CSV table of C-alpha atoms and ligand atoms in Angstrom, one decimal:
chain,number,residue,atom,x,y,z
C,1066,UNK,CA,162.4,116.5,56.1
C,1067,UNK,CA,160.5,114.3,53.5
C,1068,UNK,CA,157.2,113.0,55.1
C,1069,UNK,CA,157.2,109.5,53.4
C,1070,UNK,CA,153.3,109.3,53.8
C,1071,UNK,CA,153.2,111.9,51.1
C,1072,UNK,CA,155.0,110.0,48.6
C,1073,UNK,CA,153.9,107.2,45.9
C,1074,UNK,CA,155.7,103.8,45.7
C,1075,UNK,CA,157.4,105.4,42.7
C,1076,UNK,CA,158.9,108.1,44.7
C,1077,UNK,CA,159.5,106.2,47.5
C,1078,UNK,CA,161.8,104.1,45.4
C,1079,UNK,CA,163.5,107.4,44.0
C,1080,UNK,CA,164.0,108.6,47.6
C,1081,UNK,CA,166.2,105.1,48.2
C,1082,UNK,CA,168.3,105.5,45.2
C,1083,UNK,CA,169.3,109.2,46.5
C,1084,UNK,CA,170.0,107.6,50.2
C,1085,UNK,CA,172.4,105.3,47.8
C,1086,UNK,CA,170.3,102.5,47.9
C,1087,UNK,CA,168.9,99.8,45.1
C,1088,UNK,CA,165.2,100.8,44.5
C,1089,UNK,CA,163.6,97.5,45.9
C,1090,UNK,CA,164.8,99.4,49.3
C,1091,UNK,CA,162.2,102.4,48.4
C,1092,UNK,CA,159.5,99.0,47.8
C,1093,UNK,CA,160.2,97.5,51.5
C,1094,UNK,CA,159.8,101.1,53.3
C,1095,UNK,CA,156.6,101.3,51.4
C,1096,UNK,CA,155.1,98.4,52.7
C,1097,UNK,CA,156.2,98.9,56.3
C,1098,UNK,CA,154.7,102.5,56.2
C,1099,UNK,CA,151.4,101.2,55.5
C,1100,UNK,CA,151.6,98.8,57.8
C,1101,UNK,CA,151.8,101.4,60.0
C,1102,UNK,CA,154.7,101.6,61.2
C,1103,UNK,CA,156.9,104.7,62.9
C,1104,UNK,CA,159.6,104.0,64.2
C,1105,UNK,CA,162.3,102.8,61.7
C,1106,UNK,CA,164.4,100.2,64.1
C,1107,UNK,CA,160.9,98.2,63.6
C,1108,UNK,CA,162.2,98.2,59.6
C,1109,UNK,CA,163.9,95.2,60.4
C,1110,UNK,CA,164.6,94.1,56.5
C,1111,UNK,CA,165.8,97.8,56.0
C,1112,UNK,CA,169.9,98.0,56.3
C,1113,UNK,CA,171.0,100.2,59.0
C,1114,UNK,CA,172.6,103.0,57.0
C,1115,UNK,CA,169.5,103.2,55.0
C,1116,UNK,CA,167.3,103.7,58.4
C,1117,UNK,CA,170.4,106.2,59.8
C,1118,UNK,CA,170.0,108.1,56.6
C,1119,UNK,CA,166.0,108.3,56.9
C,1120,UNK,CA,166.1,109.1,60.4
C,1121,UNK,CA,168.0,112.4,59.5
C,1122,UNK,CA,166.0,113.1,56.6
C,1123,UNK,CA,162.5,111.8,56.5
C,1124,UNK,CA,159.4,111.5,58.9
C,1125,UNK,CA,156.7,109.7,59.5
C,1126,UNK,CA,154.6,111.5,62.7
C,1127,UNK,CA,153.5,114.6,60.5
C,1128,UNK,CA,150.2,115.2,63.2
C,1129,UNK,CA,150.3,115.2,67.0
C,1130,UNK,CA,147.0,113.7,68.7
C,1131,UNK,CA,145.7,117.0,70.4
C,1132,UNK,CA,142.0,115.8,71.8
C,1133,UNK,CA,139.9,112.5,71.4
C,1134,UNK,CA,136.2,112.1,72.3
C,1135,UNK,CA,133.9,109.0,72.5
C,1136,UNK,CA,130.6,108.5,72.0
C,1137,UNK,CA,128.7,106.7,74.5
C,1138,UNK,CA,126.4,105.5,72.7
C,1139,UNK,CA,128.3,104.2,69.7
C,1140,UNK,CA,131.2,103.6,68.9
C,1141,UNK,CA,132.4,107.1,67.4
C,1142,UNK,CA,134.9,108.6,68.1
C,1143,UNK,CA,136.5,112.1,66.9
C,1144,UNK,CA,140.0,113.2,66.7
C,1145,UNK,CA,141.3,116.5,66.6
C,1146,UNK,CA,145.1,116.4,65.3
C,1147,UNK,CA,147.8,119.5,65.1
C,1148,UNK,CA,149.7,119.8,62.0
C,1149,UNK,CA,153.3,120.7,62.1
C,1150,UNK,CA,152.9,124.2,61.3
C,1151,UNK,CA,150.3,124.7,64.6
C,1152,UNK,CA,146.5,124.1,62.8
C,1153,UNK,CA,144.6,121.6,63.9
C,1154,UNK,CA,142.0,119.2,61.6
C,1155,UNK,CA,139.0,116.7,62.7
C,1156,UNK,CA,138.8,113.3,62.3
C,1157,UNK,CA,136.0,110.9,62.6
C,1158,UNK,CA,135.9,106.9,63.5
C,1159,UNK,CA,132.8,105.2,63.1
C,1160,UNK,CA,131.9,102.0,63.3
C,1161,UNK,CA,129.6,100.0,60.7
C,1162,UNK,CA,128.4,96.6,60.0
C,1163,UNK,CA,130.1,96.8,56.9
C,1164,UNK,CA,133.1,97.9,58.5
C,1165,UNK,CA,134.9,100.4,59.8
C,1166,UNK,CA,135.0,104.0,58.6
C,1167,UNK,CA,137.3,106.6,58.7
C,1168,UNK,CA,135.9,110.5,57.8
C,1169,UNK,CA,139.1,112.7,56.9
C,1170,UNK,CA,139.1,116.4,56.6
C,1171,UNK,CA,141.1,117.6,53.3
C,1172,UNK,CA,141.7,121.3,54.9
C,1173,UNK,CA,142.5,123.3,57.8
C,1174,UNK,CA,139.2,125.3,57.7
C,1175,UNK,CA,137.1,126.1,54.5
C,1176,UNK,CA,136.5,129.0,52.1
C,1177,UNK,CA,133.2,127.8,50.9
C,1178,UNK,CA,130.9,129.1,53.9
C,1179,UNK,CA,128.0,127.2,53.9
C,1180,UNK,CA,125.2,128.9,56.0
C,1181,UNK,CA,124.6,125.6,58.1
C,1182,UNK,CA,128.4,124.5,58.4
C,1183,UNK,CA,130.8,124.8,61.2
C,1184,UNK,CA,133.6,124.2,59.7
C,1185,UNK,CA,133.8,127.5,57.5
C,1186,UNK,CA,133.3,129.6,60.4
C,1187,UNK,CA,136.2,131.2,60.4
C,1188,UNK,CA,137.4,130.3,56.7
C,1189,UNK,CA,140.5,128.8,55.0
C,1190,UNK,CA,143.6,128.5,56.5
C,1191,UNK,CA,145.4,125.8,54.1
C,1192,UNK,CA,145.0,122.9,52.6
C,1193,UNK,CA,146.4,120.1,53.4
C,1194,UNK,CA,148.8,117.7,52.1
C,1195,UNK,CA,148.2,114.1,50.5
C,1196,UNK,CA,150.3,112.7,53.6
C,1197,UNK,CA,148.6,115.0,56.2
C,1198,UNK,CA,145.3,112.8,54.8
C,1199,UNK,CA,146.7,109.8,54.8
C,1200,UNK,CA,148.1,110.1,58.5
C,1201,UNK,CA,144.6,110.7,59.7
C,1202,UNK,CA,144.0,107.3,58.6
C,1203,UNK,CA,146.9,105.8,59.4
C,1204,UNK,CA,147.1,107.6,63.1
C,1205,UNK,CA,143.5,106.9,63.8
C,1206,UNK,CA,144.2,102.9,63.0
C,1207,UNK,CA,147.1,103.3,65.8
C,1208,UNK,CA,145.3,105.2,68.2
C,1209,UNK,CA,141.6,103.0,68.0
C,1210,UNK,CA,143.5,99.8,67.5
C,1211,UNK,CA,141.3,99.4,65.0
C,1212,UNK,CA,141.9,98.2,61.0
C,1213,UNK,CA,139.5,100.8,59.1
C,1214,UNK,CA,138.6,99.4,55.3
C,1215,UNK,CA,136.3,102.4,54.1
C,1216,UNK,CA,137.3,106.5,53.6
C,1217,UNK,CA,134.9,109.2,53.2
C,1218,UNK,CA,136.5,113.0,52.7
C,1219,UNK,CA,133.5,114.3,54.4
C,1220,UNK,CA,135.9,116.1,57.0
C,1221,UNK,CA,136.4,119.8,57.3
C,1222,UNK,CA,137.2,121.2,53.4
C,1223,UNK,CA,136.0,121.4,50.6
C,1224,UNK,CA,138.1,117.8,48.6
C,1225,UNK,CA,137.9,119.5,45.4
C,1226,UNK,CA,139.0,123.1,46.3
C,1227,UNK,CA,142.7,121.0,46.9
C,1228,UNK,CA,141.9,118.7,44.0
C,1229,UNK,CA,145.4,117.5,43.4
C,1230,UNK,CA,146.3,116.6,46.8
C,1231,UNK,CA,143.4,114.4,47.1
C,1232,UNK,CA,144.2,112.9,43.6
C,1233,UNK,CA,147.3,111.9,45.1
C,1234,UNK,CA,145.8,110.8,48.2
C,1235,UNK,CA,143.5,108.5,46.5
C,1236,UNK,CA,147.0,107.1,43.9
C,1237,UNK,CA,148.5,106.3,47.1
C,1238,UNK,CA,145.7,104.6,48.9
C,1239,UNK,CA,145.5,102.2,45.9
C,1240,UNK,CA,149.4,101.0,45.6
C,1241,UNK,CA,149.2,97.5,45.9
C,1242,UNK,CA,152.1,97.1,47.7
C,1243,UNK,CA,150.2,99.2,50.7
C,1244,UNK,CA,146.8,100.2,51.2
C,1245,UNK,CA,145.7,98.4,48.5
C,1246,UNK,CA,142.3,100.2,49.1
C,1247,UNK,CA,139.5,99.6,46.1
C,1248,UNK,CA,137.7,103.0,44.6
C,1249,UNK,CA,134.6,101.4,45.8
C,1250,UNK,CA,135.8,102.1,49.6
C,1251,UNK,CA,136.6,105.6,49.3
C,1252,UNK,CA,133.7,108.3,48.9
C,1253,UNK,CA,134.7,112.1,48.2
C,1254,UNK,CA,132.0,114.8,49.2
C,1255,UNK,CA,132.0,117.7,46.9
C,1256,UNK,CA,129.9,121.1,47.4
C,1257,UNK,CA,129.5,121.2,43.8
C,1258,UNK,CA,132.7,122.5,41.9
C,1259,UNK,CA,131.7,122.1,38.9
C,1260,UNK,CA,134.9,121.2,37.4
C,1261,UNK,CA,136.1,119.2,40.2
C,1262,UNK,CA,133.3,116.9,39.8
C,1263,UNK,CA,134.3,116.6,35.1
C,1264,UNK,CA,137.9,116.0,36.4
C,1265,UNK,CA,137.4,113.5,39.1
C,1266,UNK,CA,134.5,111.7,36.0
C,1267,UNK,CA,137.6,111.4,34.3
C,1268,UNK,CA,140.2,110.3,36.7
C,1269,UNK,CA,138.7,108.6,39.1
C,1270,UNK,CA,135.2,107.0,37.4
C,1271,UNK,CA,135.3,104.2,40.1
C,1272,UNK,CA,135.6,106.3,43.4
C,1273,UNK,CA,132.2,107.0,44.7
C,1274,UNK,CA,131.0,110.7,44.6
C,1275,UNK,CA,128.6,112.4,46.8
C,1276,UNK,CA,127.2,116.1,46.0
C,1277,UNK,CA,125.9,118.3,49.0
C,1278,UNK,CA,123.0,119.6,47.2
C,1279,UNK,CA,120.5,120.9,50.2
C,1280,UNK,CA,118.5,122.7,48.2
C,1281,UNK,CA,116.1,122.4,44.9
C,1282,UNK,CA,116.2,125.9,43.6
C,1283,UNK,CA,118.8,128.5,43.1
C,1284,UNK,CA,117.4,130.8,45.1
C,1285,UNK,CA,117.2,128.8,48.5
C,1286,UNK,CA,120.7,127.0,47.4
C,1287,UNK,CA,122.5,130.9,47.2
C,1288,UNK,CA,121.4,131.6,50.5
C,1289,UNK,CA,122.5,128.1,52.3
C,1290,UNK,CA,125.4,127.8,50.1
C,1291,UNK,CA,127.6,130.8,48.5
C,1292,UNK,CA,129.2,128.4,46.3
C,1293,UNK,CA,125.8,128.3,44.6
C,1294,UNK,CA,126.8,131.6,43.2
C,1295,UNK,CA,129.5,130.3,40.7
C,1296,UNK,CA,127.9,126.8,39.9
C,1297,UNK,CA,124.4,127.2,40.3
C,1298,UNK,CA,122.0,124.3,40.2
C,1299,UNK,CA,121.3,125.2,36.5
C,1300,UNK,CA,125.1,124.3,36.0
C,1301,UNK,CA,125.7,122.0,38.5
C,1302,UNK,CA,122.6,119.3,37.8
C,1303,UNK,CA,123.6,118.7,34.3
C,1304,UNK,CA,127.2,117.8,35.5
C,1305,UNK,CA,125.9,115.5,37.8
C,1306,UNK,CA,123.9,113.7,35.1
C,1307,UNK,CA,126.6,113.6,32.9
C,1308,UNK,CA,129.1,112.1,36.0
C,1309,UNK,CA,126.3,109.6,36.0
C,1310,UNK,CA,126.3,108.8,32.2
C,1311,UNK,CA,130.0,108.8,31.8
C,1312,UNK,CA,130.8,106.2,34.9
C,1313,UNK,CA,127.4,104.4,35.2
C,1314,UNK,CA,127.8,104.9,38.7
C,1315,UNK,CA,125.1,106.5,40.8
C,1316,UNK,CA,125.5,110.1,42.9
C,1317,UNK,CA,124.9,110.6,46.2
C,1318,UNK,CA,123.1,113.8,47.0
C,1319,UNK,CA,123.3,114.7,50.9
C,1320,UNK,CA,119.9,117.2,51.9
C,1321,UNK,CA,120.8,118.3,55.7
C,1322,UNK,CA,117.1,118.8,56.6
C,1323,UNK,CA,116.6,122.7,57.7
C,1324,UNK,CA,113.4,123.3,59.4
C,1325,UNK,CA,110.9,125.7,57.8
C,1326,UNK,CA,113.7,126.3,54.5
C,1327,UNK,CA,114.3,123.2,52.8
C,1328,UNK,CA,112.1,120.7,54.2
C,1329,UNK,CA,108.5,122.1,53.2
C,1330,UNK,CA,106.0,120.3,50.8
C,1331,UNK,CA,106.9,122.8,48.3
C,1332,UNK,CA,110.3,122.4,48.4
C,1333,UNK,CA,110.0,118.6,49.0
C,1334,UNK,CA,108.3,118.6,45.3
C,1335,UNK,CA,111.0,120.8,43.8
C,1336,UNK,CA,113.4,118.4,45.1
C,1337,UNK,CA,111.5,115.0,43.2
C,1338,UNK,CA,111.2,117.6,40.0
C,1339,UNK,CA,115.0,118.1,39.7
C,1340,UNK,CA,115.8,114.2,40.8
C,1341,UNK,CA,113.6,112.1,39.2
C,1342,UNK,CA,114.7,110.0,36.5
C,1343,UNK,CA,118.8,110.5,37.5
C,1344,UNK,CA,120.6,107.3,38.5
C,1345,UNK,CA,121.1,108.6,42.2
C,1346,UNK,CA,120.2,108.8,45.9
C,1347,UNK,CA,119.3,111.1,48.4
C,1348,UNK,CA,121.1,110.8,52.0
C,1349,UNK,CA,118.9,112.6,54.1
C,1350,UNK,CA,120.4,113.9,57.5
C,1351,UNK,CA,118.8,115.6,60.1
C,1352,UNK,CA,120.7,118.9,60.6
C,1353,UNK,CA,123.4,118.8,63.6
C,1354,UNK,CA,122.7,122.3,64.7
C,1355,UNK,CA,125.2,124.4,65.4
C,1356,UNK,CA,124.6,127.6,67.5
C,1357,UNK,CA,126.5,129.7,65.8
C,1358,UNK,CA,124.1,129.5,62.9
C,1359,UNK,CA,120.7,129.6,64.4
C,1360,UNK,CA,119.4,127.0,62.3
C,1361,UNK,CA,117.4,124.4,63.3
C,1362,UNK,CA,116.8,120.7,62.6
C,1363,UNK,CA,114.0,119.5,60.9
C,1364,UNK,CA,113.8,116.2,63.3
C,1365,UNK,CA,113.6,112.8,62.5
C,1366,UNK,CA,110.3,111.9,62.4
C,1367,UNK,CA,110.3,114.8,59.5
C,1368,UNK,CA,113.3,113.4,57.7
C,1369,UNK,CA,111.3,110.3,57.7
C,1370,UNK,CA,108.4,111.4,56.3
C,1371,UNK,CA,110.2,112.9,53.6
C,1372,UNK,CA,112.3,109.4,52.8
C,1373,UNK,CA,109.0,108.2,52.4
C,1374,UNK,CA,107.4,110.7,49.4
C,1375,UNK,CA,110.8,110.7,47.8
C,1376,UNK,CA,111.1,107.0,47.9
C,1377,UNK,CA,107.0,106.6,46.4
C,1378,UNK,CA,108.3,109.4,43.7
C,1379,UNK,CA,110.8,106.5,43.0
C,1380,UNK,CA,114.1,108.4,44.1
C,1381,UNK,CA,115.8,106.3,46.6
C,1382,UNK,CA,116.4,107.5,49.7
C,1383,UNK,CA,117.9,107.2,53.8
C,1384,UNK,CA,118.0,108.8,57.0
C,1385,UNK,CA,121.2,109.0,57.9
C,1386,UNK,CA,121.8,107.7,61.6
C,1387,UNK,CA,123.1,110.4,63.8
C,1388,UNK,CA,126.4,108.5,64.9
C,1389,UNK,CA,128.5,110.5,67.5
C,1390,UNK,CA,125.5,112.6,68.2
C,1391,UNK,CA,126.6,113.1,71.9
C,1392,UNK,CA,130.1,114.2,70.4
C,1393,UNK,CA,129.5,117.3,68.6
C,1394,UNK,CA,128.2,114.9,65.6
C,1395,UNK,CA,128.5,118.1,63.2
C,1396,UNK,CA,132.4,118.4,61.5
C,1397,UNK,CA,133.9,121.0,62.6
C,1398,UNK,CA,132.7,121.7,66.3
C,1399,UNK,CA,135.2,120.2,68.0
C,1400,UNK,CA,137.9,122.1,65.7
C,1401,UNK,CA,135.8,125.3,66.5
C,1402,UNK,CA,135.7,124.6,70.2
C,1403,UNK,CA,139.5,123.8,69.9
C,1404,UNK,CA,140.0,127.5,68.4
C,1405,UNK,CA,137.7,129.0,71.2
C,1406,UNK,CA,139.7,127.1,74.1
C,1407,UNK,CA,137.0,126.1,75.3
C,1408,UNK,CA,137.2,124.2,78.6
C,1409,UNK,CA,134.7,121.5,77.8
C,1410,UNK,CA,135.4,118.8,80.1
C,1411,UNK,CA,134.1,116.2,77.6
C,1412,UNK,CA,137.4,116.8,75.4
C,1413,UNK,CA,140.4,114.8,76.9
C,1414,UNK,CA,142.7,117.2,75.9
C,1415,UNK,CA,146.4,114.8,75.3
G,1610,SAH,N1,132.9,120.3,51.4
G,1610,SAH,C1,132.4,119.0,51.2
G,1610,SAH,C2,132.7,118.0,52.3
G,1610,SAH,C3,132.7,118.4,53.7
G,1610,SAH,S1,131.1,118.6,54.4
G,1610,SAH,C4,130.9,119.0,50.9
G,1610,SAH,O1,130.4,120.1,51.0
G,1610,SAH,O2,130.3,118.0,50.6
G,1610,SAH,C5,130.4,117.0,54.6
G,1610,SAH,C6,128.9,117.1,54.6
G,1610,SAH,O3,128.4,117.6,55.8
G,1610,SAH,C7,128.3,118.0,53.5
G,1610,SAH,O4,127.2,117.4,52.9
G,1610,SAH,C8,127.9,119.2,54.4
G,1610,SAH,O5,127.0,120.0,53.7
G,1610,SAH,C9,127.4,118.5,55.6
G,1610,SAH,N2,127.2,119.4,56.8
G,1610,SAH,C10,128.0,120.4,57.1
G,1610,SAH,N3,127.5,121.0,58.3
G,1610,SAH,C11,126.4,120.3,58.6
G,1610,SAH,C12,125.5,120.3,59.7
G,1610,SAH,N4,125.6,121.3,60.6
G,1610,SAH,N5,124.5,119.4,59.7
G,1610,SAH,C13,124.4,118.4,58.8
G,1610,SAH,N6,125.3,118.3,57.8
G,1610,SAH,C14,126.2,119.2,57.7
């Protein structure tokens, strides 16, 4: 079975010529996938033997909805979705004045075990494919009711550890004849692969990029994040400023604010040191602790004091709002919770 969410218009048009069909067929499916469509009879400009073949040999309902749970106090909601082969991945909907938001995952689980992060807990299990992305988007517009105009890969994974799935994802998501989406409304979140972040310079220069950094110096950053290891900061900083050079397009470093480690005075400085004079900005967020760490959050009033001496060092910076908060705001919790079988009555469990 072909899962037609996976596929290009290019391909899609291939696929109709082998069901014995003129390639304009392969255009028309296109567009009624991304209009969301399922169920093929709804193909009503599609000939009959063209939706018998597809029924027999393609798909278009590659996740299942396993849980869903909204916040109360905004309108966030989170998705947990099983994959075909049994795993399960997170997916977030917020809602923004700007529009509405959609934060994908880009694996089952993550290899790059960050000290703060649920999500790596229990380490990679795959990743996932181009359409497997795509569907989160595409289910969670079904399931909310709701159009969503802006992507962040922010999910569980690490986007550029499965580089050329989300290369794919983010071709497909710009076909004119269905999403249509514009690289300005789709942010990838790296950890800092070095090379990832030169490749996607290249390929992408118009999709925006943010860069978990979290910490100022080496030594701090190989203690909250392993991956500091292979690309330290000495490696990693440089690349940044020459993503920056080449695409004239500013980098969005996240800081998740961990009491008594990264958010001293000292470190605070360190921080304004390395930034200052980059084209950038710092999204500060208050760490959604997770017990299974035993790290604490800094707090808000903390976070903003420390928006306040980065911004008069002249480095911009937010607080990130806590949306979801009363939802297991942190990515991978409800995944984790999923794996534990936990009996949490605040999951609706389909
Ligand atoms: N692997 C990518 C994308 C997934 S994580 C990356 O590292 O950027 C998305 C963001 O959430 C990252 O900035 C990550 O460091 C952050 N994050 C993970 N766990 C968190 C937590 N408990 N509290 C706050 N931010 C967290």
């Amino acid at each position: 079975m072909k899962d037609l969410r996976n596929l290009t218009e290019a391909e899609m048009q291939e696929l109709a010529k082998e069901a014995g069909q003129p390639a304009f067929r392969g255009r028309q499916l296109f567009g009624w996938v991304y209009k969301g469509r399922t169920d093929f009879r709804e193909m009503t400009n599609l000939p009959e033997v063209f939706t018998a073949w597809l029924k027999e040999n393609a798909e278009l309902d590659s996740l299942k909805l396993l849980a869903r749970q909204k916040s109360k106090t905004d309108g966030t909601q989170k998705f947990l979705y099983g994959l075909k082969d049994g795993n399960a991945v997170e997916t977030v909907f917020m809602k923004y004045k700007y529009g509405n938001t959609v934060c994908v995952s880009s694996q089952a689980g993550c290899r790059m075990h960050c000290a703060f992060c649920a999500s790596g807990i229990n380490g990679l299990v795959r990743s996932l494919t181009a359409g497997e992305i795509i569907s989160q988007l595409l289910d969670t517009e079904r399931e909310t009711g709701e159009k969503i105009s802006r992507i962040v890969v922010m999910g569980t994974g690490e986007p550029f550890d499965n580089y050329d799935q989300i290369s794919r994802f983010i071709r497909i998501l710009h076909e004119k004849d269905g999403r249509n989406m514009s690289s300005r409304n789709i942010t990838v979140s790296s950890c800092g692969l070095v090379p990832g972040i030169r490749k996607f310079s290249e390929d992408f220069p118009q999709v925006n990029l943010a860069v978990s950094l979290h910490a100022p110096v080496s030594s701090l950053r190989d203690e909250l994040m392993p991956v500091n290891h292979s690309y330290p900061l000495e490696e990693l900083i440089p690349a940044c400023r020459a993503y920056t050079e080449k695409t004239g397009r500013r980098i969005t470093f996240e800081y998740a604010l961990i009491r008594g480690k990264n958010d001293t005075d000292e470190m605070i400085g360190k921080l304004i040191h390395l930034l200052r004079g980059m084209l950038c900005h710092v999204n500060l967020i208050p760490l959604n602790e997770v017990s299974e760490t035993g790290l604490l959050t800094s707090g808000r009033k903390r976070a903003e004091e420390i928006q306040k001496r980065l911004e008069d060092s002249g480095i911009p910076a937010t607080v990130r709002r806590q949306l979801g908060a009363d939802i297991d705001g942190a990515c991978g919790q409800l995944r984790l919770k999923a794996q534990k079988q936990s009996d949490d009555s605040s999951v609706t469990v389909k």
